[in-house]
Amino acid sequence: QGISELITVPGLINLDFADVRTIMSEGGAALMAVGQASGEDRALKAAEMAISNQLLDVTIDGAHGILFNVTGGEDLKLFEVNQAAAIIKETAHPDVNLIFGAVVDESMGDNLRITVIATGFEGTSISTSLNKIEEQRKTQAERKAQAEQRPLPSMLIDEDGNKALAGQQGKESYEFPTRINTDDLDVPAFLRKRNQN
């Protein structure tokens, strides 16, 4: 949704597929992030949220190619777009190829959203972080597969009608009565009347 929105939604400063292709041509790992804020200094807050992902513990430090889009309400100012660009450019590589767009969306109200796509990371900081995340996913998938392959204990029924869990021989088995004593049960009134007739 994020990339298609960048390309298809018309704005004050439009981005198109050629811009996305230019940034993606930097190669290497790619990072896409979104930051949203409202109120005072919303552009600064949204930009900071977008350039550092707290969940993945990765940032856009050293990126050679960055494309970002600022979406805000009718009160969106070019000054806010410049503020966001300055913060994003600070963290990137000195020779970064920075492309940006701006869109006015009335439904945003006081909110301001910044979508960032960063590629061409220098060094291995983000690659290492992304590799660690991928390794964790593989480990979790392997554990899940092992758990699914473990045989579940099956129920054994012996000739006496006793049930015991497999592998628990020698433990007390539970006996279920084969006959129920009906003398202790009350017979409903309509059945008593029918039996008397």
PDB file of N, CA and C in Angstrom, residues 74-163:
ATOM      1  N   GLU A  74      -4.889  20.146   5.078  1.00  0.00           N
ATOM      2  CA  GLU A  74      -4.851  21.393   4.299  1.00  0.00           C
ATOM      3  C   GLU A  74      -3.854  22.404   4.860  1.00  0.00           C
ATOM      4  N   ASP A  75      -3.457  22.202   6.124  1.00  0.00           N
ATOM      5  CA  ASP A  75      -2.521  23.145   6.750  1.00  0.00           C
ATOM      6  C   ASP A  75      -1.059  22.749   6.545  1.00  0.00           C
ATOM      7  N   LEU A  76      -0.790  21.765   5.665  1.00  0.00           N
ATOM      8  CA  LEU A  76       0.588  21.332   5.395  1.00  0.00           C
ATOM      9  C   LEU A  76       1.385  22.487   4.776  1.00  0.00           C
ATOM     10  N   LYS A  77       2.561  22.744   5.347  1.00  0.00           N
ATOM     11  CA  LYS A  77       3.409  23.838   4.859  1.00  0.00           C
ATOM     12  C   LYS A  77       4.687  23.276   4.243  1.00  0.00           C
ATOM     13  N   LEU A  78       5.216  23.973   3.257  1.00  0.00           N
ATOM     14  CA  LEU A  78       6.466  23.562   2.624  1.00  0.00           C
ATOM     15  C   LEU A  78       7.616  23.586   3.639  1.00  0.00           C
ATOM     16  N   PHE A  79       7.509  24.469   4.625  1.00  0.00           N
ATOM     17  CA  PHE A  79       8.514  24.536   5.685  1.00  0.00           C
ATOM     18  C   PHE A  79       8.613  23.194   6.419  1.00  0.00           C
ATOM     19  N   GLU A  80       7.454  22.541   6.654  1.00  0.00           N
ATOM     20  CA  GLU A  80       7.446  21.245   7.342  1.00  0.00           C
ATOM     21  C   GLU A  80       8.113  20.170   6.490  1.00  0.00           C
ATOM     22  N   VAL A  81       7.889  20.232   5.187  1.00  0.00           N
ATOM     23  CA  VAL A  81       8.536  19.280   4.277  1.00  0.00           C
ATOM     24  C   VAL A  81      10.049  19.474   4.335  1.00  0.00           C
ATOM     25  N   ASN A  82      10.497  20.721   4.360  1.00  0.00           N
ATOM     26  CA  ASN A  82      11.937  21.016   4.451  1.00  0.00           C
ATOM     27  C   ASN A  82      12.531  20.554   5.779  1.00  0.00           C
ATOM     28  N   GLN A  83      11.762  20.715   6.875  1.00  0.00           N
ATOM     29  CA  GLN A  83      12.219  20.237   8.188  1.00  0.00           C
ATOM     30  C   GLN A  83      12.458  18.730   8.146  1.00  0.00           C
ATOM     31  N   ALA A  84      11.484  18.006   7.599  1.00  0.00           N
ATOM     32  CA  ALA A  84      11.594  16.546   7.507  1.00  0.00           C
ATOM     33  C   ALA A  84      12.782  16.158   6.636  1.00  0.00           C
ATOM     34  N   ALA A  85      12.955  16.852   5.516  1.00  0.00           N
ATOM     35  CA  ALA A  85      14.067  16.549   4.607  1.00  0.00           C
ATOM     36  C   ALA A  85      15.409  16.751   5.298  1.00  0.00           C
ATOM     37  N   ALA A  86      15.522  17.803   6.109  1.00  0.00           N
ATOM     38  CA  ALA A  86      16.783  18.089   6.806  1.00  0.00           C
ATOM     39  C   ALA A  86      17.132  16.975   7.788  1.00  0.00           C
ATOM     40  N   ILE A  87      16.142  16.502   8.550  1.00  0.00           N
ATOM     41  CA  ILE A  87      16.400  15.432   9.527  1.00  0.00           C
ATOM     42  C   ILE A  87      16.771  14.137   8.820  1.00  0.00           C
ATOM     43  N   ILE A  88      16.039  13.810   7.766  1.00  0.00           N
ATOM     44  CA  ILE A  88      16.306  12.564   7.037  1.00  0.00           C
ATOM     45  C   ILE A  88      17.685  12.620   6.384  1.00  0.00           C
ATOM     46  N   LYS A  89      18.043  13.773   5.819  1.00  0.00           N
ATOM     47  CA  LYS A  89      19.339  13.911   5.141  1.00  0.00           C
ATOM     48  C   LYS A  89      20.506  13.803   6.125  1.00  0.00           C
ATOM     49  N   GLU A  90      20.320  14.278   7.357  1.00  0.00           N
ATOM     50  CA  GLU A  90      21.373  14.204   8.384  1.00  0.00           C
ATOM     51  C   GLU A  90      21.827  12.775   8.643  1.00  0.00           C
ATOM     52  N   THR A  91      20.870  11.844   8.670  1.00  0.00           N
ATOM     53  CA  THR A  91      21.206  10.459   9.028  1.00  0.00           C
ATOM     54  C   THR A  91      21.717   9.658   7.839  1.00  0.00           C
ATOM     55  N   ALA A  92      21.482  10.143   6.638  1.00  0.00           N
ATOM     56  CA  ALA A  92      21.869   9.391   5.438  1.00  0.00           C
ATOM     57  C   ALA A  92      23.337   9.635   5.092  1.00  0.00           C
ATOM     58  N   HIS A  93      23.781   8.974   4.035  1.00  0.00           N
ATOM     59  CA  HIS A  93      25.142   9.147   3.519  1.00  0.00           C
ATOM     60  C   HIS A  93      25.296  10.582   2.994  1.00  0.00           C
ATOM     61  N   PRO A  94      26.499  11.178   3.105  1.00  0.00           N
ATOM     62  CA  PRO A  94      26.684  12.560   2.605  1.00  0.00           C
ATOM     63  C   PRO A  94      26.329  12.732   1.131  1.00  0.00           C
ATOM     64  N   ASP A  95      26.527  11.695   0.312  1.00  0.00           N
ATOM     65  CA  ASP A  95      26.211  11.776  -1.120  1.00  0.00           C
ATOM     66  C   ASP A  95      24.853  11.147  -1.435  1.00  0.00           C
ATOM     67  N   VAL A  96      23.908  11.257  -0.522  1.00  0.00           N
ATOM     68  CA  VAL A  96      22.608  10.600  -0.697  1.00  0.00           C
ATOM     69  C   VAL A  96      21.847  11.182  -1.888  1.00  0.00           C
ATOM     70  N   ASN A  97      21.136  10.293  -2.582  1.00  0.00           N
ATOM     71  CA  ASN A  97      20.208  10.699  -3.633  1.00  0.00           C
ATOM     72  C   ASN A  97      18.847  10.803  -2.954  1.00  0.00           C
ATOM     73  N   LEU A  98      18.394  12.020  -2.668  1.00  0.00           N
ATOM     74  CA  LEU A  98      17.179  12.256  -1.884  1.00  0.00           C
ATOM     75  C   LEU A  98      16.072  12.767  -2.789  1.00  0.00           C
ATOM     76  N   ILE A  99      14.971  12.027  -2.848  1.00  0.00           N
ATOM     77  CA  ILE A  99      13.811  12.423  -3.656  1.00  0.00           C
ATOM     78  C   ILE A  99      12.617  12.514  -2.711  1.00  0.00           C
ATOM     79  N   PHE A 100      11.836  13.584  -2.807  1.00  0.00           N
ATOM     80  CA  PHE A 100      10.694  13.693  -1.899  1.00  0.00           C
ATOM     81  C   PHE A 100       9.452  14.179  -2.616  1.00  0.00           C
ATOM     82  N   GLY A 101       8.319  13.896  -1.983  1.00  0.00           N
ATOM     83  CA  GLY A 101       7.029  14.333  -2.493  1.00  0.00           C
ATOM     84  C   GLY A 101       6.188  14.869  -1.351  1.00  0.00           C
ATOM     85  N   ALA A 102       5.113  15.570  -1.683  1.00  0.00           N
ATOM     86  CA  ALA A 102       4.206  16.118  -0.672  1.00  0.00           C
ATOM     87  C   ALA A 102       2.775  16.007  -1.174  1.00  0.00           C
ATOM     88  N   VAL A 103       1.890  15.525  -0.302  1.00  0.00           N
ATOM     89  CA  VAL A 103       0.490  15.316  -0.671  1.00  0.00           C
ATOM     90  C   VAL A 103      -0.409  15.967   0.376  1.00  0.00           C
ATOM     91  N   VAL A 104      -1.449  16.673  -0.081  1.00  0.00           N
ATOM     92  CA  VAL A 104      -2.458  17.224   0.825  1.00  0.00           C
ATOM     93  C   VAL A 104      -3.655  16.282   0.811  1.00  0.00           C
ATOM     94  N   ASP A 105      -3.984  15.761   1.999  1.00  0.00           N
ATOM     95  CA  ASP A 105      -5.124  14.858   2.166  1.00  0.00           C
ATOM     96  C   ASP A 105      -5.999  15.442   3.271  1.00  0.00           C
ATOM     97  N   GLU A 106      -7.190  15.913   2.905  1.00  0.00           N
ATOM     98  CA  GLU A 106      -8.068  16.586   3.869  1.00  0.00           C
ATOM     99  C   GLU A 106      -8.421  15.698   5.055  1.00  0.00           C
ATOM    100  N   SER A 107      -8.471  14.381   4.843  1.00  0.00           N
ATOM    101  CA  SER A 107      -8.855  13.460   5.922  1.00  0.00           C
ATOM    102  C   SER A 107      -7.786  13.346   7.011  1.00  0.00           C
ATOM    103  N   MET A 108      -6.579  13.837   6.756  1.00  0.00           N
ATOM    104  CA  MET A 108      -5.498  13.749   7.741  1.00  0.00           C
ATOM    105  C   MET A 108      -5.719  14.696   8.921  1.00  0.00           C
ATOM    106  N   GLY A 109      -6.463  15.772   8.717  1.00  0.00           N
ATOM    107  CA  GLY A 109      -6.700  16.722   9.803  1.00  0.00           C
ATOM    108  C   GLY A 109      -5.399  17.346  10.273  1.00  0.00           C
ATOM    109  N   ASP A 110      -5.117  17.213  11.581  1.00  0.00           N
ATOM    110  CA  ASP A 110      -3.900  17.791  12.174  1.00  0.00           C
ATOM    111  C   ASP A 110      -2.707  16.839  12.063  1.00  0.00           C
ATOM    112  N   ASN A 111      -2.948  15.614  11.593  1.00  0.00           N
ATOM    113  CA  ASN A 111      -1.874  14.610  11.500  1.00  0.00           C
ATOM    114  C   ASN A 111      -0.974  14.855  10.296  1.00  0.00           C
ATOM    115  N   LEU A 112       0.267  14.422  10.440  1.00  0.00           N
ATOM    116  CA  LEU A 112       1.232  14.491   9.342  1.00  0.00           C
ATOM    117  C   LEU A 112       1.934  13.136   9.273  1.00  0.00           C
ATOM    118  N   ARG A 113       1.942  12.514   8.098  1.00  0.00           N
ATOM    119  CA  ARG A 113       2.544  11.187   7.926  1.00  0.00           C
ATOM    120  C   ARG A 113       3.719  11.274   6.962  1.00  0.00           C
ATOM    121  N   ILE A 114       4.814  10.622   7.332  1.00  0.00           N
ATOM    122  CA  ILE A 114       5.993  10.565   6.466  1.00  0.00           C
ATOM    123  C   ILE A 114       6.293   9.108   6.152  1.00  0.00           C
ATOM    124  N   THR A 115       6.343   8.787   4.865  1.00  0.00           N
ATOM    125  CA  THR A 115       6.694   7.444   4.402  1.00  0.00           C
ATOM    126  C   THR A 115       8.089   7.511   3.802  1.00  0.00           C
ATOM    127  N   VAL A 116       8.980   6.628   4.258  1.00  0.00           N
ATOM    128  CA  VAL A 116      10.377   6.640   3.817  1.00  0.00           C
ATOM    129  C   VAL A 116      10.741   5.293   3.204  1.00  0.00           C
ATOM    130  N   ILE A 117      11.413   5.328   2.055  1.00  0.00           N
ATOM    131  CA  ILE A 117      12.030   4.131   1.473  1.00  0.00           C
ATOM    132  C   ILE A 117      13.515   4.437   1.351  1.00  0.00           C
ATOM    133  N   ALA A 118      14.344   3.608   1.989  1.00  0.00           N
ATOM    134  CA  ALA A 118      15.799   3.833   1.984  1.00  0.00           C
ATOM    135  C   ALA A 118      16.507   2.598   1.452  1.00  0.00           C
ATOM    136  N   THR A 119      17.519   2.807   0.600  1.00  0.00           N
ATOM    137  CA  THR A 119      18.289   1.697   0.023  1.00  0.00           C
ATOM    138  C   THR A 119      19.770   2.064  -0.030  1.00  0.00           C
ATOM    139  N   GLY A 120      20.585   1.097  -0.458  1.00  0.00           N
ATOM    140  CA  GLY A 120      22.011   1.340  -0.659  1.00  0.00           C
ATOM    141  C   GLY A 120      22.739   1.667   0.622  1.00  0.00           C
ATOM    142  N   PHE A 121      22.570   0.833   1.628  1.00  0.00           N
ATOM    143  CA  PHE A 121      23.202   1.102   2.921  1.00  0.00           C
ATOM    144  C   PHE A 121      24.691   0.830   2.874  1.00  0.00           C
ATOM    145  N   GLU A 122      25.442   1.734   3.460  1.00  0.00           N
ATOM    146  CA  GLU A 122      26.894   1.582   3.525  1.00  0.00           C
ATOM    147  C   GLU A 122      27.224   0.745   4.752  1.00  0.00           C
ATOM    148  N   GLY A 123      28.229  -0.097   4.639  1.00  0.00           N
ATOM    149  CA  GLY A 123      28.579  -0.947   5.783  1.00  0.00           C
ATOM    150  C   GLY A 123      27.564  -2.061   5.919  1.00  0.00           C
ATOM    151  N   THR A 124      27.540  -2.672   7.066  1.00  0.00           N
ATOM    152  CA  THR A 124      26.677  -3.834   7.243  1.00  0.00           C
ATOM    153  C   THR A 124      25.677  -3.659   8.366  1.00  0.00           C
ATOM    154  N   SER A 125      25.511  -2.424   8.872  1.00  0.00           N
ATOM    155  CA  SER A 125      24.641  -2.243  10.037  1.00  0.00           C
ATOM    156  C   SER A 125      23.225  -2.743   9.789  1.00  0.00           C
ATOM    157  N   ILE A 126      22.591  -2.268   8.706  1.00  0.00           N
ATOM    158  CA  ILE A 126      21.216  -2.703   8.472  1.00  0.00           C
ATOM    159  C   ILE A 126      21.165  -4.129   7.962  1.00  0.00           C
ATOM    160  N   SER A 127      22.157  -4.516   7.126  1.00  0.00           N
ATOM    161  CA  SER A 127      22.175  -5.888   6.625  1.00  0.00           C
ATOM    162  C   SER A 127      22.293  -6.859   7.786  1.00  0.00           C
ATOM    163  N   THR A 128      23.164  -6.538   8.750  1.00  0.00           N
ATOM    164  CA  THR A 128      23.327  -7.396   9.922  1.00  0.00           C
ATOM    165  C   THR A 128      22.030  -7.475  10.699  1.00  0.00           C
ATOM    166  N   SER A 129      21.381  -6.325  10.910  1.00  0.00           N
ATOM    167  CA  SER A 129      20.120  -6.305  11.661  1.00  0.00           C
ATOM    168  C   SER A 129      19.053  -7.115  10.950  1.00  0.00           C
ATOM    169  N   LEU A 130      18.939  -6.927   9.622  1.00  0.00           N
ATOM    170  CA  LEU A 130      17.936  -7.672   8.866  1.00  0.00           C
ATOM    171  C   LEU A 130      18.257  -9.159   8.842  1.00  0.00           C
ATOM    172  N   ASN A 131      19.560  -9.513   8.753  1.00  0.00           N
ATOM    173  CA  ASN A 131      19.945 -10.927   8.799  1.00  0.00           C
ATOM    174  C   ASN A 131      19.585 -11.550  10.138  1.00  0.00           C
ATOM    175  N   LYS A 132      19.791 -10.799  11.238  1.00  0.00           N
ATOM    176  CA  LYS A 132      19.428 -11.311  12.563  1.00  0.00           C
ATOM    177  C   LYS A 132      17.932 -11.576  12.646  1.00  0.00           C
ATOM    178  N   ILE A 133      17.148 -10.647  12.105  1.00  0.00           N
ATOM    179  CA  ILE A 133      15.694 -10.813  12.116  1.00  0.00           C
ATOM    180  C   ILE A 133      15.304 -12.043  11.319  1.00  0.00           C
ATOM    181  N   GLU A 134      15.931 -12.237  10.146  1.00  0.00           N
ATOM    182  CA  GLU A 134      15.638 -13.401   9.308  1.00  0.00           C
ATOM    183  C   GLU A 134      16.020 -14.691  10.022  1.00  0.00           C
ATOM    184  N   GLU A 135      17.169 -14.702  10.716  1.00  0.00           N
ATOM    185  CA  GLU A 135      17.587 -15.885  11.473  1.00  0.00           C
ATOM    186  C   GLU A 135      16.592 -16.206  12.578  1.00  0.00           C
ATOM    187  N   GLN A 136      16.098 -15.172  13.263  1.00  0.00           N
ATOM    188  CA  GLN A 136      15.111 -15.388  14.318  1.00  0.00           C
ATOM    189  C   GLN A 136      13.836 -15.986  13.749  1.00  0.00           C
ATOM    190  N   ARG A 137      13.410 -15.508  12.586  1.00  0.00           N
ATOM    191  CA  ARG A 137      12.204 -16.055  11.950  1.00  0.00           C
ATOM    192  C   ARG A 137      12.396 -17.526  11.598  1.00  0.00           C
ATOM    193  N   LYS A 138      13.591 -17.863  11.050  1.00  0.00           N
ATOM    194  CA  LYS A 138      13.869 -19.254  10.689  1.00  0.00           C
ATOM    195  C   LYS A 138      13.872 -20.144  11.920  1.00  0.00           C
ATOM    196  N   THR A 139      14.496 -19.659  13.012  1.00  0.00           N
ATOM    197  CA  THR A 139      14.544 -20.429  14.250  1.00  0.00           C
ATOM    198  C   THR A 139      13.138 -20.675  14.777  1.00  0.00           C
ATOM    199  N   GLN A 140      12.296 -19.644  14.747  1.00  0.00           N
ATOM    200  CA  GLN A 140      10.918 -19.799  15.210  1.00  0.00           C
ATOM    201  C   GLN A 140      10.161 -20.785  14.332  1.00  0.00           C
ATOM    202  N   ALA A 141      10.387 -20.730  13.018  1.00  0.00           N
ATOM    203  CA  ALA A 141       9.714 -21.652  12.100  1.00  0.00           C
ATOM    204  C   ALA A 141      10.158 -23.093  12.358  1.00  0.00           C
ATOM    205  N   GLU A 142      11.469 -23.284  12.624  1.00  0.00           N
ATOM    206  CA  GLU A 142      11.978 -24.629  12.916  1.00  0.00           C
ATOM    207  C   GLU A 142      11.381 -25.168  14.210  1.00  0.00           C
ATOM    208  N   ARG A 143      11.305 -24.328  15.233  1.00  0.00           N
ATOM    209  CA  ARG A 143      10.714 -24.763  16.506  1.00  0.00           C
ATOM    210  C   ARG A 143       9.254 -25.152  16.326  1.00  0.00           C
ATOM    211  N   LYS A 144       8.542 -24.368  15.537  1.00  0.00           N
ATOM    212  CA  LYS A 144       7.131 -24.663  15.295  1.00  0.00           C
ATOM    213  C   LYS A 144       6.982 -25.990  14.563  1.00  0.00           C
ATOM    214  N   ALA A 145       7.853 -26.212  13.552  1.00  0.00           N
ATOM    215  CA  ALA A 145       7.804 -27.465  12.792  1.00  0.00           C
ATOM    216  C   ALA A 145       8.108 -28.658  13.693  1.00  0.00           C
ATOM    217  N   GLN A 146       9.095 -28.519  14.592  1.00  0.00           N
ATOM    218  CA  GLN A 146       9.432 -29.602  15.518  1.00  0.00           C
ATOM    219  C   GLN A 146       8.271 -29.892  16.461  1.00  0.00           C
ATOM    220  N   ALA A 147       7.622 -28.842  16.932  1.00  0.00           N
ATOM    221  CA  ALA A 147       6.491 -29.022  17.846  1.00  0.00           C
ATOM    222  C   ALA A 147       5.335 -29.731  17.150  1.00  0.00           C
ATOM    223  N   GLU A 148       5.138 -29.423  15.866  1.00  0.00           N
ATOM    224  CA  GLU A 148       4.049 -30.059  15.123  1.00  0.00           C
ATOM    225  C   GLU A 148       4.351 -31.519  14.817  1.00  0.00           C
ATOM    226  N   GLN A 149       5.646 -31.896  14.738  1.00  0.00           N
ATOM    227  CA  GLN A 149       6.016 -33.272  14.409  1.00  0.00           C
ATOM    228  C   GLN A 149       5.991 -34.193  15.620  1.00  0.00           C
ATOM    229  N   ARG A 150       5.999 -33.624  16.831  1.00  0.00           N
ATOM    230  CA  ARG A 150       5.969 -34.464  18.025  1.00  0.00           C
ATOM    231  C   ARG A 150       4.661 -35.231  18.071  1.00  0.00           C
ATOM    232  N   PRO A 151       4.731 -36.554  18.321  1.00  0.00           N
ATOM    233  CA  PRO A 151       3.485 -37.322  18.390  1.00  0.00           C
ATOM    234  C   PRO A 151       2.715 -36.986  19.666  1.00  0.00           C
ATOM    235  N   LEU A 152       1.418 -36.839  19.521  1.00  0.00           N
ATOM    236  CA  LEU A 152       0.577 -36.597  20.677  1.00  0.00           C
ATOM    237  C   LEU A 152       0.251 -37.932  21.333  1.00  0.00           C
ATOM    238  N   PRO A 153       0.102 -37.978  22.662  1.00  0.00           N
ATOM    239  CA  PRO A 153      -0.236 -39.244  23.314  1.00  0.00           C
ATOM    240  C   PRO A 153      -1.607 -39.709  22.847  1.00  0.00           C
ATOM    241  N   SER A 154      -1.671 -40.973  22.422  1.00  0.00           N
ATOM    242  CA  SER A 154      -2.944 -41.502  21.935  1.00  0.00           C
ATOM    243  C   SER A 154      -3.645 -42.253  23.061  1.00  0.00           C
ATOM    244  N   MET A 155      -4.945 -42.345  22.985  1.00  0.00           N
ATOM    245  CA  MET A 155      -5.729 -43.039  24.005  1.00  0.00           C
ATOM    246  C   MET A 155      -5.800 -44.523  23.653  1.00  0.00           C
ATOM    247  N   LEU A 156      -5.510 -45.365  24.632  1.00  0.00           N
ATOM    248  CA  LEU A 156      -5.619 -46.807  24.453  1.00  0.00           C
ATOM    249  C   LEU A 156      -6.837 -47.296  25.222  1.00  0.00           C
ATOM    250  N   ILE A 157      -7.592 -48.180  24.634  1.00  0.00           N
ATOM    251  CA  ILE A 157      -8.741 -48.768  25.317  1.00  0.00           C
ATOM    252  C   ILE A 157      -8.475 -50.257  25.437  1.00  0.00           C
ATOM    253  N   ASP A 158      -8.424 -50.737  26.678  1.00  0.00           N
ATOM    254  CA  ASP A 158      -8.187 -52.175  26.839  1.00  0.00           C
ATOM    255  C   ASP A 158      -9.525 -52.901  26.859  1.00  0.00           C
ATOM    256  N   GLU A 159      -9.487 -54.231  26.966  1.00  0.00           N
ATOM    257  CA  GLU A 159     -10.693 -55.047  26.854  1.00  0.00           C
ATOM    258  C   GLU A 159     -11.672 -54.786  27.984  1.00  0.00           C
ATOM    259  N   ASP A 160     -11.209 -54.380  29.147  1.00  0.00           N
ATOM    260  CA  ASP A 160     -12.095 -54.151  30.290  1.00  0.00           C
ATOM    261  C   ASP A 160     -12.805 -52.805  30.215  1.00  0.00           C
ATOM    262  N   GLY A 161     -12.530 -52.045  29.207  1.00  0.00           N
ATOM    263  CA  GLY A 161     -13.169 -50.740  29.082  1.00  0.00           C
ATOM    264  C   GLY A 161     -12.426 -49.650  29.827  1.00  0.00           C
ATOM    265  N   ASN A 162     -11.212 -49.972  30.298  1.00  0.00           N
ATOM    266  CA  ASN A 162     -10.407 -48.955  30.980  1.00  0.00           C
ATOM    267  C   ASN A 162      -9.683 -48.119  29.941  1.00  0.00           C
ATOM    268  N   LYS A 163      -9.505 -46.867  30.262  1.00  0.00           N
ATOM    269  CA  LYS A 163      -8.760 -45.982  29.364  1.00  0.00           C
ATOM    270  C   LYS A 163      -7.504 -45.528  30.077  1.00  0.00           C
TER     271      LYS A 163
END
